[in-house]
mmCIF file of C-alpha atoms in Angstrom:
data_model
loop_
_atom_site.group_PDB
_atom_site.id
_atom_site.type_symbol
_atom_site.label_atom_id
_atom_site.label_comp_id
_atom_site.label_asym_id
_atom_site.label_seq_id
_atom_site.Cartn_x
_atom_site.Cartn_y
_atom_site.Cartn_z
ATOM 1 C CA MET A 1121 0.000 0.000 0.000
ATOM 2 C CA ARG A 1122 2.774 2.387 0.845
ATOM 3 C CA THR A 1123 4.570 1.664 -2.396
ATOM 4 C CA ASP A 1124 1.438 2.280 -4.465
ATOM 5 C CA ASN A 1125 0.725 5.552 -2.700
ATOM 6 C CA ALA A 1126 4.253 6.859 -3.214
ATOM 7 C CA THR A 1127 4.143 5.923 -6.891
ATOM 8 C CA THR A 1128 0.843 7.730 -7.333
ATOM 9 C CA LEU A 1129 2.086 10.902 -5.664
ATOM 10 C CA PHE A 1130 5.286 10.834 -7.663
ATOM 11 C CA ALA A 1131 3.322 10.318 -10.856
ATOM 12 C CA GLU A 1132 1.002 13.280 -10.104
ATOM 13 C CA GLY A 1133 4.041 15.479 -9.307
ATOM 14 C CA ALA A 1134 5.656 14.600 -12.624
ATOM 15 C CA VAL A 1135 2.517 15.425 -14.591
ATOM 16 C CA SER A 1136 2.183 18.766 -12.841
ATOM 17 C CA THR A 1137 5.794 19.640 -13.528
ATOM 18 C CA LEU A 1138 5.458 18.693 -17.142
ATOM 19 C CA ARG A 1139 2.300 20.769 -17.439
ATOM 20 C CA LEU A 1140 4.057 23.749 -15.912
ATOM 21 C CA ILE A 1141 6.932 23.442 -18.321
ATOM 22 C CA VAL A 1142 4.520 23.300 -21.254
ATOM 23 C CA TYR A 1143 2.712 26.415 -20.017
ATOM 24 C CA LEU A 1144 5.959 28.285 -19.537
ATOM 25 C CA ALA A 1145 7.168 27.336 -22.969
ATOM 26 C CA GLY A 1146 3.858 28.437 -24.512
ATOM 27 C CA ALA A 1147 3.993 31.741 -22.653
ATOM 28 C CA ILE A 1148 7.554 32.384 -23.735
ATOM 29 C CA GLY A 1149 6.640 31.581 -27.272
ATOM 30 C CA LEU A 1150 3.713 33.949 -27.255
ATOM 31 C CA MET A 1151 5.866 36.681 -25.758
ATOM 32 C CA VAL A 1152 8.500 36.235 -28.450
ATOM 33 C CA LEU A 1153 5.937 36.191 -31.240
ATOM 34 C CA ASP A 1154 4.153 39.233 -29.849
ATOM 35 C CA HIS A 1155 7.391 41.113 -29.401
ATOM 36 C CA ARG A 1156 8.452 40.435 -32.997
ATOM 37 C CA GLY A 1157 5.185 40.567 -34.813
ATOM 38 C CA ASN A 1158 2.881 42.447 -32.396
ATOM 39 C CA TYR A 1159 0.249 39.790 -32.973
ATOM 40 C CA LEU A 1160 -1.549 40.183 -29.624
ATOM 41 C CA GLU A 1161 -2.073 43.977 -29.714
ATOM 42 C CA SER A 1162 -5.741 43.755 -30.663
ATOM 43 C CA LEU A 1163 -6.254 41.047 -28.044
ATOM 44 C CA ARG A 1164 -4.683 43.219 -25.339
ATOM 45 C CA ARG A 1165 -6.755 46.189 -26.464
ATOM 46 C CA ALA A 1166 -9.958 44.174 -26.252
ATOM 47 C CA GLY A 1167 -8.939 42.876 -22.849
ATOM 48 C CA GLY A 1168 -8.215 46.415 -21.662
ATOM 49 C CA LEU A 1169 -11.642 47.579 -22.776
ATOM 50 C CA LEU A 1170 -13.234 44.728 -20.851
ATOM 51 C CA ILE A 1171 -11.132 45.179 -17.723
ATOM 52 C CA GLU A 1172 -11.230 49.056 -17.538
ATOM 53 C CA PRO A 1173 -14.806 49.210 -16.132
ATOM 54 C CA VAL A 1174 -13.752 46.715 -13.506
ATOM 55 C CA TYR A 1175 -10.843 48.996 -12.517
ATOM 56 C CA ARG A 1176 -13.162 52.017 -12.390
ATOM 57 C CA ILE A 1177 -15.726 50.197 -10.257
ATOM 58 C CA ALA A 1178 -12.967 49.028 -7.929
ATOM 59 C CA ALA A 1179 -11.554 52.562 -7.613
ATOM 60 C CA LEU A 1180 -14.970 54.213 -7.184
ATOM 61 C CA PRO A 1181 -15.101 54.018 -3.337
ATOM 62 C CA ALA A 1182 -11.643 55.549 -3.054
ATOM 63 C CA ASN A 1183 -12.515 58.308 -5.521
ATOM 64 C CA LEU A 1184 -15.760 59.073 -3.687
ATOM 65 C CA ALA A 1185 -13.942 59.271 -0.363
ATOM 66 C CA ARG A 1186 -11.281 61.545 -1.865
ATOM 67 C CA ALA A 1187 -13.908 63.806 -3.456
ATOM 68 C CA THR A 1188 -15.838 63.987 -0.183
ATOM 69 C CA ARG A 1189 -12.694 64.960 1.746
ATOM 70 C CA THR A 1190 -11.881 67.582 -0.890
ATOM 71 C CA ALA A 1191 -15.395 69.033 -0.797
ATOM 72 C CA VAL A 1192 -15.416 69.195 2.990
ATOM 73 C CA ALA A 1193 -11.963 70.779 3.064
ATOM 74 C CA THR A 1194 -12.964 73.280 0.361
ATOM 75 C CA GLN A 1195 -16.148 74.186 2.234
ATOM 76 C CA ASP A 1196 -14.239 74.685 5.481
ATOM 77 C CA GLN A 1197 -11.649 76.771 3.661
ATOM 78 C CA LEU A 1198 -14.336 78.919 2.039
ATOM 79 C CA ALA A 1199 -16.078 79.382 5.381
ATOM 80 C CA SER A 1200 -12.785 80.436 6.988
ATOM 81 C CA GLU A 1201 -12.037 82.842 4.153
ATOM 82 C CA ASN A 1202 -15.541 84.330 4.361
ATOM 83 C CA ARG A 1203 -15.161 84.743 8.109
ATOM 84 C CA ALA A 1204 -11.807 86.454 7.678
ATOM 85 C CA LEU A 1205 -13.205 88.727 4.960
ATOM 86 C CA ARG A 1206 -16.172 89.671 7.142
ATOM 87 C CA GLU A 1207 -13.832 90.540 10.006
ATOM 88 C CA GLN A 1208 -11.650 92.636 7.706
ATOM 89 C CA LEU A 1209 -14.728 94.407 6.343
ATOM 90 C CA LEU A 1210 -15.952 95.089 9.878
ATOM 91 C CA PHE A 1211 -12.562 96.494 10.905
ATOM 92 C CA ALA A 1212 -12.383 98.625 7.759
ATOM 93 C CA GLN A 1213 -15.902 99.959 8.348
ATOM 94 C CA ALA A 1214 -15.041 100.740 11.971
ATOM 95 C CA ARG A 1215 -11.905 102.622 10.902
ATOM 96 C CA LEU A 1216 -13.897 104.496 8.256
ATOM 97 C CA ASN A 1217 -16.550 105.453 10.800
ATOM 98 C CA ARG A 1218 -13.819 106.589 13.178
ATOM 99 C CA LEU A 1219 -12.281 108.728 10.446
ATOM 100 C CA ASP A 1220 -15.687 110.236 9.684
ATOM 101 C CA ALA A 1221 -16.156 111.001 13.364
ATOM 102 C CA LEU A 1222 -12.721 112.616 13.556
ATOM 103 C CA VAL A 1223 -13.444 114.710 10.478
ATOM 104 C CA ALA A 1224 -16.738 115.866 11.972
ATOM 105 C CA GLN A 1225 -15.055 116.585 15.302
ATOM 106 C CA ASN A 1226 -12.333 118.606 13.587
ATOM 107 C CA ALA A 1227 -14.993 120.599 11.740
ATOM 108 C CA ARG A 1228 -16.798 121.321 15.024
ATOM 109 C CA LEU A 1229 -13.572 122.367 16.719
ATOM 110 C CA LYS A 1230 -12.728 124.633 13.798
ATOM 111 C CA ASP A 1231 -16.157 126.248 14.062
ATOM 112 C CA LEU A 1232 -15.623 126.781 17.778
ATOM 113 C CA LEU A 1233 -12.207 128.335 17.201
ATOM 114 C CA ASP A 1234 -13.652 130.610 14.537
ATOM 115 C CA ALA A 1235 -16.468 131.590 16.894
ATOM 116 C CA GLN A 1236 -13.969 132.296 19.656
ATOM 117 C CA LYS A 1237 -11.907 134.535 17.374
ATOM 118 C CA ASN A 1238 -14.949 136.355 16.057
ATOM 119 C CA LEU A 1239 -16.398 136.954 19.505
ATOM 120 C CA GLY A 1240 -13.398 138.752 20.903
ATOM 121 C CA LEU A 1241 -14.586 137.670 24.385
ATOM 122 C CA ALA A 1242 -13.008 135.667 27.169
ATOM 123 C CA VAL A 1243 -14.223 132.096 26.698
ATOM 124 C CA GLN A 1244 -13.274 128.671 27.999
ATOM 125 C CA PHE A 1245 -13.394 125.412 26.060
ATOM 126 C CA ALA A 1246 -15.225 122.411 27.551
ATOM 127 C CA ARG A 1247 -16.315 118.943 26.490
ATOM 128 C CA LEU A 1248 -19.605 117.217 27.118
ATOM 129 C CA ILE A 1249 -19.043 114.069 29.195
ATOM 130 C CA ASN A 1250 -22.571 113.038 30.149
ATOM 131 C CA VAL A 1251 -26.253 113.743 29.541
ATOM 132 C CA ASP A 1252 -29.006 113.808 32.157
ATOM 133 C CA LEU A 1253 -31.289 110.880 31.356
ATOM 134 C CA ASP A 1254 -34.291 112.450 33.100
ATOM 135 C CA PRO A 1255 -36.840 113.031 30.271
ATOM 136 C CA TYR A 1256 -38.222 116.095 32.073
ATOM 137 C CA ARG A 1257 -34.892 117.871 32.451
ATOM 138 C CA HIS A 1258 -32.547 118.949 29.670
ATOM 139 C CA ARG A 1259 -29.140 119.079 31.305
ATOM 140 C CA ILE A 1260 -25.620 118.126 30.312
ATOM 141 C CA VAL A 1261 -22.404 117.503 32.267
ATOM 142 C CA LEU A 1262 -19.177 119.256 31.237
ATOM 143 C CA ASP A 1263 -15.594 118.330 32.061
ATOM 144 C CA VAL A 1264 -14.697 121.639 33.764
ATOM 145 C CA GLY A 1265 -15.632 122.798 37.233
ATOM 146 C CA ALA A 1266 -14.616 124.978 40.155
ATOM 147 C CA GLY A 1267 -10.998 123.905 39.760
ATOM 148 C CA GLN A 1268 -10.986 125.447 36.295
ATOM 149 C CA GLY A 1269 -12.644 128.685 37.403
ATOM 150 C CA ILE A 1270 -16.230 127.887 36.394
ATOM 151 C CA ASP A 1271 -19.045 129.767 38.135
ATOM 152 C CA VAL A 1272 -22.794 129.245 38.346
ATOM 153 C CA GLY A 1273 -24.637 131.252 35.721
ATOM 154 C CA GLN A 1274 -21.973 131.217 32.997
ATOM 155 C CA PRO A 1275 -23.539 131.069 29.519
ATOM 156 C CA VAL A 1276 -22.805 127.993 27.402
ATOM 157 C CA ILE A 1277 -22.654 128.316 23.605
ATOM 158 C CA ASP A 1278 -21.583 126.251 20.633
ATOM 159 C CA ALA A 1279 -20.549 127.389 17.160
ATOM 160 C CA GLN A 1280 -24.189 127.990 16.134
ATOM 161 C CA GLY A 1281 -25.713 129.723 19.137
ATOM 162 C CA VAL A 1282 -26.717 129.697 22.800
ATOM 163 C CA MET A 1283 -27.039 126.281 24.461
ATOM 164 C CA GLY A 1284 -27.819 127.180 28.086
ATOM 165 C CA GLN A 1285 -26.131 128.160 31.327
ATOM 166 C CA ILE A 1286 -24.261 126.589 34.219
ATOM 167 C CA VAL A 1287 -26.557 125.719 37.138
ATOM 168 C CA GLU A 1288 -24.274 123.584 39.317
ATOM 169 C CA VAL A 1289 -20.503 123.536 39.758
ATOM 170 C CA LEU A 1290 -18.522 120.574 41.104
ATOM 171 C CA PRO A 1291 -14.760 120.421 41.758
ATOM 172 C CA ASN A 1292 -13.876 119.142 38.275
ATOM 173 C CA SER A 1293 -17.189 119.121 36.421
ATOM 174 C CA SER A 1294 -20.278 121.234 36.060
ATOM 175 C CA ILE A 1295 -23.922 120.850 35.052
ATOM 176 C CA ALA A 1296 -25.499 123.074 32.408
ATOM 177 C CA MET A 1297 -29.221 123.583 31.846
ATOM 178 C CA LEU A 1298 -30.192 123.765 28.175
ATOM 179 C CA ILE A 1299 -32.457 126.521 26.911
ATOM 180 C CA THR A 1300 -35.122 123.917 26.048
ATOM 181 C CA ASP A 1301 -35.463 122.797 29.677
ATOM 182 C CA ALA A 1302 -39.016 123.333 30.894
ATOM 183 C CA THR A 1303 -37.780 125.628 33.698
ATOM 184 C CA HIS A 1304 -35.551 127.831 31.531
ATOM 185 C CA ALA A 1305 -36.344 131.234 30.030
ATOM 186 C CA ILE A 1306 -34.110 133.586 28.068
ATOM 187 C CA PRO A 1307 -34.760 137.220 26.989
ATOM 188 C CA VAL A 1308 -34.543 137.517 23.207
ATOM 189 C CA VAL A 1309 -34.977 140.129 20.510
ATOM 190 C CA VAL A 1310 -36.261 139.659 16.964
ATOM 191 C CA GLU A 1311 -33.346 140.617 14.735
ATOM 192 C CA ARG A 1312 -35.532 142.032 11.939
ATOM 193 C CA THR A 1313 -37.783 144.310 13.995
ATOM 194 C CA GLY A 1314 -36.081 144.700 17.365
ATOM 195 C CA LEU A 1315 -39.114 143.238 19.167
ATOM 196 C CA ARG A 1316 -38.186 142.094 22.671
ATOM 197 C CA THR A 1317 -39.789 139.004 24.228
ATOM 198 C CA ILE A 1318 -38.911 135.884 26.222
ATOM 199 C CA ALA A 1319 -38.275 132.384 24.861
ATOM 200 C CA TYR A 1320 -39.256 129.523 27.160
ATOM 201 C CA GLY A 1321 -38.204 125.899 27.058
ATOM 202 C CA ASN A 1322 -40.995 123.344 26.968
ATOM 203 C CA GLY A 1323 -39.144 120.083 27.441
ATOM 204 C CA GLU A 1324 -38.728 119.361 23.712
ATOM 205 C CA ILE A 1325 -35.152 119.462 22.452
ATOM 206 C CA ASP A 1326 -36.059 121.127 19.165
ATOM 207 C CA LYS A 1327 -38.595 123.745 20.287
ATOM 208 C CA LEU A 1328 -38.747 127.076 22.107
ATOM 209 C CA GLN A 1329 -42.028 128.720 23.066
ATOM 210 C CA LEU A 1330 -42.728 132.468 22.741
ATOM 211 C CA PRO A 1331 -46.237 132.623 24.232
ATOM 212 C CA THR A 1332 -46.735 136.312 25.141
ATOM 213 C CA ILE A 1333 -46.019 138.351 22.016
ATOM 214 C CA PRO A 1334 -48.322 141.382 21.636
ATOM 215 C CA ILE A 1335 -51.062 140.821 19.099
ATOM 216 C CA SER A 1336 -49.919 143.852 17.093
ATOM 217 C CA ALA A 1337 -46.265 142.790 16.952
ATOM 218 C CA ASP A 1338 -44.513 142.186 13.653
ATOM 219 C CA ILE A 1339 -43.091 138.679 13.731
ATOM 220 C CA LYS A 1340 -42.859 136.186 10.877
ATOM 221 C CA VAL A 1341 -41.706 132.664 10.194
ATOM 222 C CA GLY A 1342 -37.984 132.743 9.514
ATOM 223 C CA ASP A 1343 -37.204 135.637 11.893
ATOM 224 C CA ARG A 1344 -33.972 135.137 13.816
ATOM 225 C CA LEU A 1345 -33.945 135.430 17.589
ATOM 226 C CA LEU A 1346 -30.911 136.905 19.328
ATOM 227 C CA THR A 1347 -30.088 137.417 22.971
ATOM 228 C CA SER A 1348 -31.279 140.867 24.039
ATOM 229 C CA GLY A 1349 -28.786 141.315 26.867
ATOM 230 C CA LEU A 1350 -31.576 142.041 29.364
ATOM 231 C CA GLY A 1351 -31.244 140.363 32.721
ATOM 232 C CA GLY A 1352 -27.470 140.565 32.650
ATOM 233 C CA ARG A 1353 -26.991 136.820 32.152
ATOM 234 C CA PHE A 1354 -26.475 136.404 28.411
ATOM 235 C CA PRO A 1355 -24.541 139.033 26.427
ATOM 236 C CA ALA A 1356 -26.527 140.632 23.616
ATOM 237 C CA GLY A 1357 -26.292 139.493 20.022
ATOM 238 C CA PHE A 1358 -25.903 135.717 20.311
ATOM 239 C CA PRO A 1359 -28.169 133.537 18.098
ATOM 240 C CA VAL A 1360 -30.910 131.762 20.044
ATOM 241 C CA GLY A 1361 -33.228 130.351 17.394
ATOM 242 C CA GLU A 1362 -35.383 130.842 14.336
ATOM 243 C CA VAL A 1363 -39.152 131.270 14.286
ATOM 244 C CA ARG A 1364 -40.882 128.265 12.711
ATOM 245 C CA GLN A 1365 -44.546 128.821 13.554
ATOM 246 C CA VAL A 1366 -46.681 131.869 14.349
ATOM 247 C CA GLY A 1367 -50.322 131.951 15.519
ATOM 248 C CA GLN A 1368 -52.671 133.241 18.177
ATOM 249 C CA ASP A 1369 -52.806 131.694 21.623
ATOM 250 C CA LYS A 1370 -55.941 130.093 23.023
ATOM 251 C CA SER A 1371 -57.187 133.333 24.557
ATOM 252 C CA GLY A 1372 -56.705 135.287 21.328
ATOM 253 C CA MET A 1373 -54.993 138.120 23.222
ATOM 254 C CA PHE A 1374 -51.400 137.263 22.318
ATOM 255 C CA ILE A 1375 -49.375 135.807 19.492
ATOM 256 C CA ALA A 1376 -47.814 132.449 20.309
ATOM 257 C CA ALA A 1377 -44.740 131.531 18.282
ATOM 258 C CA VAL A 1378 -42.592 128.422 18.155
ATOM 259 C CA ALA A 1379 -38.867 128.626 17.361
ATOM 260 C CA ARG A 1380 -36.186 126.080 16.603
ATOM 261 C CA PRO A 1381 -32.990 126.489 18.669
ATOM 262 C CA ALA A 1382 -29.972 127.680 16.715
ATOM 263 C CA ALA A 1383 -27.508 125.567 18.702
ATOM 264 C CA ALA A 1384 -27.091 121.852 18.026
ATOM 265 C CA LEU A 1385 -28.391 120.903 21.462
ATOM 266 C CA ASP A 1386 -28.569 117.178 20.773
ATOM 267 C CA ARG A 1387 -25.342 116.932 18.768
ATOM 268 C CA SER A 1388 -22.684 119.320 20.074
ATOM 269 C CA SER A 1389 -19.993 117.625 22.146
ATOM 270 C CA GLU A 1390 -17.651 120.617 22.463
ATOM 271 C CA VAL A 1391 -18.840 123.960 23.855
ATOM 272 C CA LEU A 1392 -17.587 127.369 24.948
ATOM 273 C CA LEU A 1393 -18.291 128.968 28.313
ATOM 274 C CA LEU A 1394 -18.472 132.768 28.344
ATOM 275 C CA ARG A 1395 -16.808 134.624 31.186
ATOM 276 C CA ASP A 1396 -18.275 137.748 32.736
ATOM 277 C CA GLN A 1397 -17.019 140.870 31.030
ATOM 278 C CA PRO A 1398 -16.283 143.849 33.267
ATOM 279 C CA GLN A 1399 -18.421 146.797 32.284
ATOM 280 C CA PRO A 1400 -16.686 150.200 32.490
ATOM 281 C CA TYR A 1401 -18.391 152.921 34.440
ATOM 282 C CA GLY A 1402 -18.070 156.713 34.079
ATOM 283 C CA PRO A 1403 -16.905 158.762 31.100
ATOM 284 C CA PRO A 1404 -14.330 157.258 28.756
ATOM 285 C CA ALA A 1405 -10.658 158.001 29.402
ATOM 286 C CA PRO A 1406 -9.285 160.996 27.459
ATOM 287 C CA LEU A 1407 -7.544 160.150 24.226
ATOM 288 C CA GLU A 1408 -3.788 160.480 24.167
ATOM 289 C CA GLU A 1409 -2.602 163.418 22.106
ATOM 290 C CA VAL A 1410 -1.085 162.366 18.824
ATOM 291 C CA GLY A 1411 1.546 164.446 17.016
ATOM 292 C CA PRO A 1412 4.657 164.141 14.907
ATOM 293 C CA PRO A 1413 7.759 162.476 16.349
ATOM 294 C CA ALA A 1414 9.883 164.654 18.601
ATOM 295 C CA GLU A 1415 12.800 164.761 16.148
ATOM 296 C CA LEU A 1416 10.504 166.181 13.471
ATOM 297 C CA ALA A 1417 8.580 168.617 15.636
ATOM 298 C CA GLY A 1418 11.295 171.304 15.607
ATOM 299 C CA PRO A 1419 12.273 173.574 18.518
ATOM 300 C CA ALA A 1420 9.577 174.563 20.910
ATOM 301 C CA PRO A 1421 8.375 178.165 20.400
ATOM 302 C CA SER A 1422 10.094 180.588 22.770
ATOM 303 C CA SER A 1423 7.924 182.526 25.130
ATOM 304 C CA PRO A 1424 7.936 186.342 24.576
ATOM 305 C CA ALA A 1425 10.165 188.375 26.867
ATOM 306 C CA PRO A 1426 8.346 190.105 29.693
ATOM 307 C CA THR A 1427 7.776 193.808 29.149
ATOM 308 C CA PRO A 1428 9.320 196.089 31.721
#
């Protein structure tokens, strides 16, 4: 039994080896023929056409995964770029707004400087640092106080006109009441006719009331109101407002007018405080005699000799 089994195995091994040799020889022959005569080109081409879809199907999962990763990465990159661009746009807009604010502030300061030069009065510059939030009081807080020589009653103006007056002084700040405060009144004169009256605040930031104008008075829409100088608080000649509405009061005995303040009460952030001007009393001082220079005047005339 052992001998038969060994013979069978040996015989099968010999057949397999012989078959392998035949296959190798056939393959080598085909390779040589194809190399010399290119006989298998069409066969390879047909095989490639049949096998290519198989390659594509096999590579499809990898391609889909790669495309998905690329799309996700591209989307994240675009989102990051959009975020960066939005931040840059926000910063640029903030810088532009800041530049606009600086330009407007410079224009306001220039107007104040021009007003100071044109006034020829002693004034003091101040900045607005706070606003009274009480809806029934129109008051602002300035950054100058008793330490800077501020006194109660000093008029407050901006480049366009009268804003109000100081009502409270603290060590380094002060509180000013605006002319539109419901408890404020200011003597005014109509620039066109010289009519004197009083403008009252009514609690609205853009209105002044003139309720007691004589029925026969000449006042029209568009008339400018100036400080009259009466009362000794506000110097004469400063713009107060412009008449916007004229009509009779409820009793029909007076003319009631409404004016718009000249000053930018809700916009000005820099103001000027007027100082009291000393008023001279008595006759004016005599003028100094004016003549030619001493070297050109010649010798003084000699007095005549006394007669004996």
